[in-house]
């Protein structure tokens, strides 16, 4: 017996259609919805969008695009105490940034009147009643997984009486929490969602759109499917935890005069190692000042990742790579980092920056002379052109690129050894100078004037290539080196009674202040990405950069170990 080996990398995996596409194919083949495909992305405006939402956005908008259908943006704003206009604005900006344009924009609150009328319909038809139990009593009566619920004493209330009470709930006659409207389904159902779920609660909270017009608000389950039906959504795609709500979703559609019949399909939510994807928890990080805001570059929010230097193309490619399935799993954060590296490798301009500078004096290069070299902006993109790069007698190199006692196979600079300064000349280290404390402060070198553009005077091979910056021309800028916000692979996997934030990485941000950068970076436009050669991908911070004084965020380190890089010419 032989087994096929599983594909060893994502790239080798044969691209196949995922199960949601198959379901839609089947619906179309069966002639459902007059051949229409319409999806929606339904965020609750109670926080900023994160990477998990990107998966949902790519899926919903992607399906609409693929099937020639439509995708709406719907704000699920039925919980006024947690929702804000700031979140509505950021969500729209983030969806657009990711590269998607919604066909129509709706708010669940647009349908508050229709939803209210649907509730009256259920009361009149005997499928809903006003309950006077307190919220605590309601949950006590509901039972548990292994214990059936028991009926409320108000369950058999006459429809006319419930209707009257419901209207008075709307009119504001009762205090918050005094009564609820409940569907009359099945108190002994094995599915707790069907044990007479609450449809409306009394809540005096200012709503970001409807203001104080309402003092009763529909519950999520009562709003969601009916909004889908009113918008004529055909496929209502949500995450797996809603699978157990599907019978209720369908029950409402069966019992209400809705204008269309949407269908709920569940998929696995995205989990990523070292990352927390929950608006509630991300909000806690913001509120407790553990991060500098929703757009802190360490946050897995779309605004944080944008500020970190992630591109929409990289995030879309990531969502494409991870696919869509019906079982929960956790994606290795490396997959995400590789997606941004792959994209930035194609597009980012190459520049040089020395993080830990060591002075090099090229003693046979004339004092005061400046040679302007044509440096390639991006070897992966011929249209990116070249820039003039100044070379002079004094340059900065990185301390890590010099070893007084080099191990075997070390191709960077060491006493008596030769190395190439990228785009420029080969230099040999002649002398090491130290300060009074014995620390190395300067290397005196000579250069081979015939070693420009990869040549050498006698054709000898110089293996090592290092980056450098002309001291006379260098500028300084703060660099922020970011690492995982959490030190554990599964951050919220903490023992009972332990704060979920216990796994925060104390070293998630290191600020490098003495770095020497190529002068061309002075005018880096905020939001522009660069590859600092041999160091990593960086972006000019969009918030803290000032004209002529950029601040750089490290997006990702280079995948390449430097051993691989030093072979490049
Ligand atoms: P959170 O728990 O972070 O608040 P949520 O599901 O409550 O997430 P919503 O604003 O209700 O957030 O989500 C909008 C849409 O995004 C929903 O359809 C939801 O299923 C989807 N979504 C949210 N988180 C993820 C995730 N991690 N992976 C995939 N889809 C997600
Ligand atoms: Mg939610």
JSON list of N, CA and C in Angstrom, two decimals, residues 14-64:
[
{"chain": "A", "resi": 14, "resn": "UNK", "atom": "N", "xyz": [-2.04, 21.78, -4.82]},
{"chain": "A", "resi": 14, "resn": "UNK", "atom": "CA", "xyz": [-2.85, 22.09, -5.99]},
{"chain": "A", "resi": 14, "resn": "UNK", "atom": "C", "xyz": [-3.98, 23.03, -5.58]},
{"chain": "A", "resi": 15, "resn": "UNK", "atom": "N", "xyz": [-4.18, 24.07, -6.33]},
{"chain": "A", "resi": 15, "resn": "UNK", "atom": "CA", "xyz": [-5.25, 25.02, -6.03]},
{"chain": "A", "resi": 15, "resn": "UNK", "atom": "C", "xyz": [-6.59, 24.36, -6.32]},
{"chain": "A", "resi": 16, "resn": "UNK", "atom": "N", "xyz": [-7.40, 24.22, -5.28]},
{"chain": "A", "resi": 16, "resn": "UNK", "atom": "CA", "xyz": [-8.71, 23.65, -5.56]},
{"chain": "A", "resi": 16, "resn": "UNK", "atom": "C", "xyz": [-9.75, 24.61, -5.03]},
{"chain": "A", "resi": 17, "resn": "UNK", "atom": "N", "xyz": [-10.95, 24.42, -5.46]},
{"chain": "A", "resi": 17, "resn": "UNK", "atom": "CA", "xyz": [-12.02, 25.32, -5.01]},
{"chain": "A", "resi": 17, "resn": "UNK", "atom": "C", "xyz": [-12.39, 24.94, -3.59]},
{"chain": "A", "resi": 18, "resn": "UNK", "atom": "N", "xyz": [-12.77, 25.93, -2.80]},
{"chain": "A", "resi": 18, "resn": "UNK", "atom": "CA", "xyz": [-13.12, 25.62, -1.42]},
{"chain": "A", "resi": 18, "resn": "UNK", "atom": "C", "xyz": [-14.61, 25.32, -1.30]},
{"chain": "A", "resi": 19, "resn": "UNK", "atom": "N", "xyz": [-15.01, 24.85, -0.11]},
{"chain": "A", "resi": 19, "resn": "UNK", "atom": "CA", "xyz": [-16.36, 24.30, 0.03]},
{"chain": "A", "resi": 19, "resn": "UNK", "atom": "C", "xyz": [-17.45, 25.36, -0.15]},
{"chain": "A", "resi": 20, "resn": "UNK", "atom": "N", "xyz": [-17.14, 26.64, 0.16]},
{"chain": "A", "resi": 20, "resn": "UNK", "atom": "CA", "xyz": [-18.18, 27.66, -0.03]},
{"chain": "A", "resi": 20, "resn": "UNK", "atom": "C", "xyz": [-18.46, 27.85, -1.52]},
{"chain": "A", "resi": 21, "resn": "UNK", "atom": "N", "xyz": [-17.38, 27.83, -2.30]},
{"chain": "A", "resi": 21, "resn": "UNK", "atom": "CA", "xyz": [-17.57, 27.92, -3.76]},
{"chain": "A", "resi": 21, "resn": "UNK", "atom": "C", "xyz": [-18.40, 26.74, -4.26]},
{"chain": "A", "resi": 22, "resn": "UNK", "atom": "N", "xyz": [-18.11, 25.55, -3.71]},
{"chain": "A", "resi": 22, "resn": "UNK", "atom": "CA", "xyz": [-18.89, 24.36, -4.12]},
{"chain": "A", "resi": 22, "resn": "UNK", "atom": "C", "xyz": [-20.36, 24.51, -3.77]},
{"chain": "A", "resi": 23, "resn": "UNK", "atom": "N", "xyz": [-20.62, 25.05, -2.56]},
{"chain": "A", "resi": 23, "resn": "UNK", "atom": "CA", "xyz": [-22.02, 25.23, -2.14]},
{"chain": "A", "resi": 23, "resn": "UNK", "atom": "C", "xyz": [-22.74, 26.21, -3.07]},
{"chain": "A", "resi": 24, "resn": "UNK", "atom": "N", "xyz": [-22.05, 27.27, -3.43]},
{"chain": "A", "resi": 24, "resn": "UNK", "atom": "CA", "xyz": [-22.68, 28.27, -4.31]},
{"chain": "A", "resi": 24, "resn": "UNK", "atom": "C", "xyz": [-22.91, 27.67, -5.70]},
{"chain": "A", "resi": 25, "resn": "UNK", "atom": "N", "xyz": [-21.90, 26.92, -6.18]},
{"chain": "A", "resi": 25, "resn": "UNK", "atom": "CA", "xyz": [-22.08, 26.22, -7.47]},
{"chain": "A", "resi": 25, "resn": "UNK", "atom": "C", "xyz": [-23.35, 25.38, -7.44]},
{"chain": "A", "resi": 26, "resn": "UNK", "atom": "N", "xyz": [-23.52, 24.63, -6.34]},
{"chain": "A", "resi": 26, "resn": "UNK", "atom": "CA", "xyz": [-24.67, 23.73, -6.24]},
{"chain": "A", "resi": 26, "resn": "UNK", "atom": "C", "xyz": [-25.98, 24.53, -6.22]},
{"chain": "A", "resi": 27, "resn": "UNK", "atom": "N", "xyz": [-26.00, 25.67, -5.49]},
{"chain": "A", "resi": 27, "resn": "UNK", "atom": "CA", "xyz": [-27.21, 26.49, -5.45]},
{"chain": "A", "resi": 27, "resn": "UNK", "atom": "C", "xyz": [-27.54, 27.04, -6.83]},
{"chain": "A", "resi": 28, "resn": "UNK", "atom": "N", "xyz": [-26.49, 27.47, -7.54]},
{"chain": "A", "resi": 28, "resn": "UNK", "atom": "CA", "xyz": [-26.72, 28.01, -8.88]},
{"chain": "A", "resi": 28, "resn": "UNK", "atom": "C", "xyz": [-27.24, 26.91, -9.81]},
{"chain": "A", "resi": 29, "resn": "UNK", "atom": "N", "xyz": [-26.64, 25.71, -9.69]},
{"chain": "A", "resi": 29, "resn": "UNK", "atom": "CA", "xyz": [-27.07, 24.59, -10.53]},
{"chain": "A", "resi": 29, "resn": "UNK", "atom": "C", "xyz": [-28.53, 24.23, -10.24]},
{"chain": "A", "resi": 30, "resn": "UNK", "atom": "N", "xyz": [-28.95, 24.41, -8.98]},
{"chain": "A", "resi": 30, "resn": "UNK", "atom": "CA", "xyz": [-30.33, 24.09, -8.61]},
{"chain": "A", "resi": 30, "resn": "UNK", "atom": "C", "xyz": [-31.29, 25.23, -8.93]},
{"chain": "A", "resi": 31, "resn": "UNK", "atom": "N", "xyz": [-30.76, 26.29, -9.52]},
{"chain": "A", "resi": 31, "resn": "UNK", "atom": "CA", "xyz": [-31.62, 27.39, -9.94]},
{"chain": "A", "resi": 31, "resn": "UNK", "atom": "C", "xyz": [-32.11, 28.29, -8.80]},
{"chain": "A", "resi": 32, "resn": "UNK", "atom": "N", "xyz": [-31.40, 28.26, -7.69]},
{"chain": "A", "resi": 32, "resn": "UNK", "atom": "CA", "xyz": [-31.84, 29.10, -6.55]},
{"chain": "A", "resi": 32, "resn": "UNK", "atom": "C", "xyz": [-31.53, 30.57, -6.77]},
{"chain": "A", "resi": 33, "resn": "UNK", "atom": "N", "xyz": [-32.30, 31.44, -6.12]},
{"chain": "A", "resi": 33, "resn": "UNK", "atom": "CA", "xyz": [-32.08, 32.90, -6.12]},
{"chain": "A", "resi": 33, "resn": "UNK", "atom": "C", "xyz": [-31.99, 33.49, -7.53]},
{"chain": "A", "resi": 34, "resn": "UNK", "atom": "N", "xyz": [-32.69, 32.95, -8.46]},
{"chain": "A", "resi": 34, "resn": "UNK", "atom": "CA", "xyz": [-32.65, 33.41, -9.87]},
{"chain": "A", "resi": 34, "resn": "UNK", "atom": "C", "xyz": [-31.22, 33.61, -10.35]},
{"chain": "A", "resi": 35, "resn": "UNK", "atom": "N", "xyz": [-30.32, 32.76, -9.88]},
{"chain": "A", "resi": 35, "resn": "UNK", "atom": "CA", "xyz": [-28.94, 32.84, -10.35]},
{"chain": "A", "resi": 35, "resn": "UNK", "atom": "C", "xyz": [-28.12, 33.96, -9.72]},
{"chain": "A", "resi": 36, "resn": "UNK", "atom": "N", "xyz": [-28.71, 34.63, -8.73]},
{"chain": "A", "resi": 36, "resn": "UNK", "atom": "CA", "xyz": [-28.00, 35.74, -8.08]},
{"chain": "A", "resi": 36, "resn": "UNK", "atom": "C", "xyz": [-27.06, 35.22, -7.00]},
{"chain": "A", "resi": 37, "resn": "UNK", "atom": "N", "xyz": [-25.90, 35.90, -6.82]},
{"chain": "A", "resi": 37, "resn": "UNK", "atom": "CA", "xyz": [-25.05, 35.66, -5.66]},
{"chain": "A", "resi": 37, "resn": "UNK", "atom": "C", "xyz": [-24.85, 37.00, -4.97]},
{"chain": "A", "resi": 38, "resn": "UNK", "atom": "N", "xyz": [-25.24, 37.06, -3.73]},
{"chain": "A", "resi": 38, "resn": "UNK", "atom": "CA", "xyz": [-25.05, 38.31, -2.99]},
{"chain": "A", "resi": 38, "resn": "UNK", "atom": "C", "xyz": [-24.59, 37.99, -1.58]},
{"chain": "A", "resi": 39, "resn": "UNK", "atom": "N", "xyz": [-23.46, 38.59, -1.20]},
{"chain": "A", "resi": 39, "resn": "UNK", "atom": "CA", "xyz": [-22.89, 38.36, 0.13]},
{"chain": "A", "resi": 39, "resn": "UNK", "atom": "C", "xyz": [-22.86, 39.69, 0.88]},
{"chain": "A", "resi": 40, "resn": "UNK", "atom": "N", "xyz": [-22.38, 39.64, 2.11]},
{"chain": "A", "resi": 40, "resn": "UNK", "atom": "CA", "xyz": [-22.21, 40.88, 2.88]},
{"chain": "A", "resi": 40, "resn": "UNK", "atom": "C", "xyz": [-21.09, 40.67, 3.87]},
{"chain": "A", "resi": 41, "resn": "UNK", "atom": "N", "xyz": [-20.42, 41.77, 4.22]},
{"chain": "A", "resi": 41, "resn": "UNK", "atom": "CA", "xyz": [-19.46, 41.71, 5.32]},
{"chain": "A", "resi": 41, "resn": "UNK", "atom": "C", "xyz": [-20.09, 42.51, 6.46]},
{"chain": "A", "resi": 42, "resn": "UNK", "atom": "N", "xyz": [-20.37, 41.85, 7.60]},
{"chain": "A", "resi": 42, "resn": "UNK", "atom": "CA", "xyz": [-21.22, 42.47, 8.64]},
{"chain": "A", "resi": 42, "resn": "UNK", "atom": "C", "xyz": [-20.52, 42.78, 9.97]},
{"chain": "A", "resi": 43, "resn": "UNK", "atom": "N", "xyz": [-19.57, 43.70, 9.99]},
{"chain": "A", "resi": 43, "resn": "UNK", "atom": "CA", "xyz": [-18.89, 43.97, 11.26]},
{"chain": "A", "resi": 43, "resn": "UNK", "atom": "C", "xyz": [-19.77, 44.71, 12.26]},
{"chain": "A", "resi": 44, "resn": "UNK", "atom": "N", "xyz": [-19.55, 44.43, 13.52]},
{"chain": "A", "resi": 44, "resn": "UNK", "atom": "CA", "xyz": [-20.15, 45.26, 14.55]},
{"chain": "A", "resi": 44, "resn": "UNK", "atom": "C", "xyz": [-19.18, 46.42, 14.79]},
{"chain": "A", "resi": 45, "resn": "UNK", "atom": "N", "xyz": [-19.68, 47.66, 14.77]},
{"chain": "A", "resi": 45, "resn": "UNK", "atom": "CA", "xyz": [-18.74, 48.79, 14.93]},
{"chain": "A", "resi": 45, "resn": "UNK", "atom": "C", "xyz": [-18.36, 49.02, 16.39]},
{"chain": "A", "resi": 46, "resn": "UNK", "atom": "N", "xyz": [-17.74, 48.01, 16.97]},
{"chain": "A", "resi": 46, "resn": "UNK", "atom": "CA", "xyz": [-17.33, 48.10, 18.38]},
{"chain": "A", "resi": 46, "resn": "UNK", "atom": "C", "xyz": [-15.82, 47.96, 18.53]},
{"chain": "A", "resi": 47, "resn": "UNK", "atom": "N", "xyz": [-15.09, 48.21, 17.44]},
{"chain": "A", "resi": 47, "resn": "UNK", "atom": "CA", "xyz": [-13.64, 48.13, 17.49]},
{"chain": "A", "resi": 47, "resn": "UNK", "atom": "C", "xyz": [-13.11, 48.24, 16.07]},
{"chain": "A", "resi": 48, "resn": "UNK", "atom": "N", "xyz": [-11.80, 48.17, 15.96]},
{"chain": "A", "resi": 48, "resn": "UNK", "atom": "CA", "xyz": [-11.15, 48.24, 14.64]},
{"chain": "A", "resi": 48, "resn": "UNK", "atom": "C", "xyz": [-11.06, 46.85, 14.03]},
{"chain": "A", "resi": 49, "resn": "UNK", "atom": "N", "xyz": [-11.03, 46.79, 12.72]},
{"chain": "A", "resi": 49, "resn": "UNK", "atom": "CA", "xyz": [-10.93, 45.49, 12.05]},
{"chain": "A", "resi": 49, "resn": "UNK", "atom": "C", "xyz": [-9.54, 44.89, 12.25]},
{"chain": "A", "resi": 50, "resn": "UNK", "atom": "N", "xyz": [-9.51, 43.56, 12.37]},
{"chain": "A", "resi": 50, "resn": "UNK", "atom": "CA", "xyz": [-8.23, 42.87, 12.50]},
{"chain": "A", "resi": 50, "resn": "UNK", "atom": "C", "xyz": [-8.05, 41.86, 11.38]},
{"chain": "A", "resi": 51, "resn": "UNK", "atom": "N", "xyz": [-6.94, 41.14, 11.47]},
{"chain": "A", "resi": 51, "resn": "UNK", "atom": "CA", "xyz": [-6.58, 40.19, 10.42]},
{"chain": "A", "resi": 51, "resn": "UNK", "atom": "C", "xyz": [-7.67, 39.15, 10.17]},
{"chain": "A", "resi": 52, "resn": "UNK", "atom": "N", "xyz": [-8.38, 38.74, 11.22]},
{"chain": "A", "resi": 52, "resn": "UNK", "atom": "CA", "xyz": [-9.46, 37.78, 11.05]},
{"chain": "A", "resi": 52, "resn": "UNK", "atom": "C", "xyz": [-10.55, 38.35, 10.15]},
{"chain": "A", "resi": 53, "resn": "UNK", "atom": "N", "xyz": [-10.83, 39.64, 10.33]},
{"chain": "A", "resi": 53, "resn": "UNK", "atom": "CA", "xyz": [-11.84, 40.27, 9.46]},
{"chain": "A", "resi": 53, "resn": "UNK", "atom": "C", "xyz": [-11.35, 40.31, 8.02]},
{"chain": "A", "resi": 54, "resn": "UNK", "atom": "N", "xyz": [-10.03, 40.45, 7.83]},
{"chain": "A", "resi": 54, "resn": "UNK", "atom": "CA", "xyz": [-9.51, 40.47, 6.46]},
{"chain": "A", "resi": 54, "resn": "UNK", "atom": "C", "xyz": [-9.86, 39.17, 5.75]},
{"chain": "A", "resi": 55, "resn": "UNK", "atom": "N", "xyz": [-9.81, 38.06, 6.49]},
{"chain": "A", "resi": 55, "resn": "UNK", "atom": "CA", "xyz": [-10.17, 36.77, 5.89]},
{"chain": "A", "resi": 55, "resn": "UNK", "atom": "C", "xyz": [-11.63, 36.79, 5.44]},
{"chain": "A", "resi": 56, "resn": "UNK", "atom": "N", "xyz": [-12.49, 37.31, 6.31]},
{"chain": "A", "resi": 56, "resn": "UNK", "atom": "CA", "xyz": [-13.91, 37.37, 6.00]},
{"chain": "A", "resi": 56, "resn": "UNK", "atom": "C", "xyz": [-14.19, 38.34, 4.83]},
{"chain": "A", "resi": 57, "resn": "UNK", "atom": "N", "xyz": [-13.48, 39.46, 4.82]},
{"chain": "A", "resi": 57, "resn": "UNK", "atom": "CA", "xyz": [-13.66, 40.45, 3.74]},
{"chain": "A", "resi": 57, "resn": "UNK", "atom": "C", "xyz": [-13.23, 39.84, 2.40]},
{"chain": "A", "resi": 58, "resn": "UNK", "atom": "N", "xyz": [-12.05, 39.22, 2.40]},
{"chain": "A", "resi": 58, "resn": "UNK", "atom": "CA", "xyz": [-11.56, 38.63, 1.14]},
{"chain": "A", "resi": 58, "resn": "UNK", "atom": "C", "xyz": [-12.51, 37.55, 0.65]},
{"chain": "A", "resi": 59, "resn": "UNK", "atom": "N", "xyz": [-13.06, 36.78, 1.60]},
{"chain": "A", "resi": 59, "resn": "UNK", "atom": "CA", "xyz": [-13.98, 35.71, 1.22]},
{"chain": "A", "resi": 59, "resn": "UNK", "atom": "C", "xyz": [-15.27, 36.29, 0.65]},
{"chain": "A", "resi": 60, "resn": "UNK", "atom": "N", "xyz": [-15.91, 37.21, 1.37]},
{"chain": "A", "resi": 60, "resn": "UNK", "atom": "CA", "xyz": [-17.20, 37.73, 0.94]},
{"chain": "A", "resi": 60, "resn": "UNK", "atom": "C", "xyz": [-17.11, 38.55, -0.35]},
{"chain": "A", "resi": 61, "resn": "UNK", "atom": "N", "xyz": [-16.15, 39.48, -0.37]},
{"chain": "A", "resi": 61, "resn": "UNK", "atom": "CA", "xyz": [-16.00, 40.30, -1.58]},
{"chain": "A", "resi": 61, "resn": "UNK", "atom": "C", "xyz": [-15.46, 39.46, -2.74]},
{"chain": "A", "resi": 62, "resn": "UNK", "atom": "N", "xyz": [-14.58, 38.50, -2.39]},
{"chain": "A", "resi": 62, "resn": "UNK", "atom": "CA", "xyz": [-14.00, 37.64, -3.42]},
{"chain": "A", "resi": 62, "resn": "UNK", "atom": "C", "xyz": [-15.06, 36.80, -4.10]},
{"chain": "A", "resi": 63, "resn": "UNK", "atom": "N", "xyz": [-16.01, 36.25, -3.32]},
{"chain": "A", "resi": 63, "resn": "UNK", "atom": "CA", "xyz": [-17.08, 35.43, -3.91]},
{"chain": "A", "resi": 63, "resn": "UNK", "atom": "C", "xyz": [-17.97, 36.27, -4.82]},
{"chain": "A", "resi": 64, "resn": "UNK", "atom": "N", "xyz": [-18.29, 37.49, -4.36]},
{"chain": "A", "resi": 64, "resn": "UNK", "atom": "CA", "xyz": [-19.14, 38.35, -5.18]},
{"chain": "A", "resi": 64, "resn": "UNK", "atom": "C", "xyz": [-18.45, 38.63, -6.51]}
]
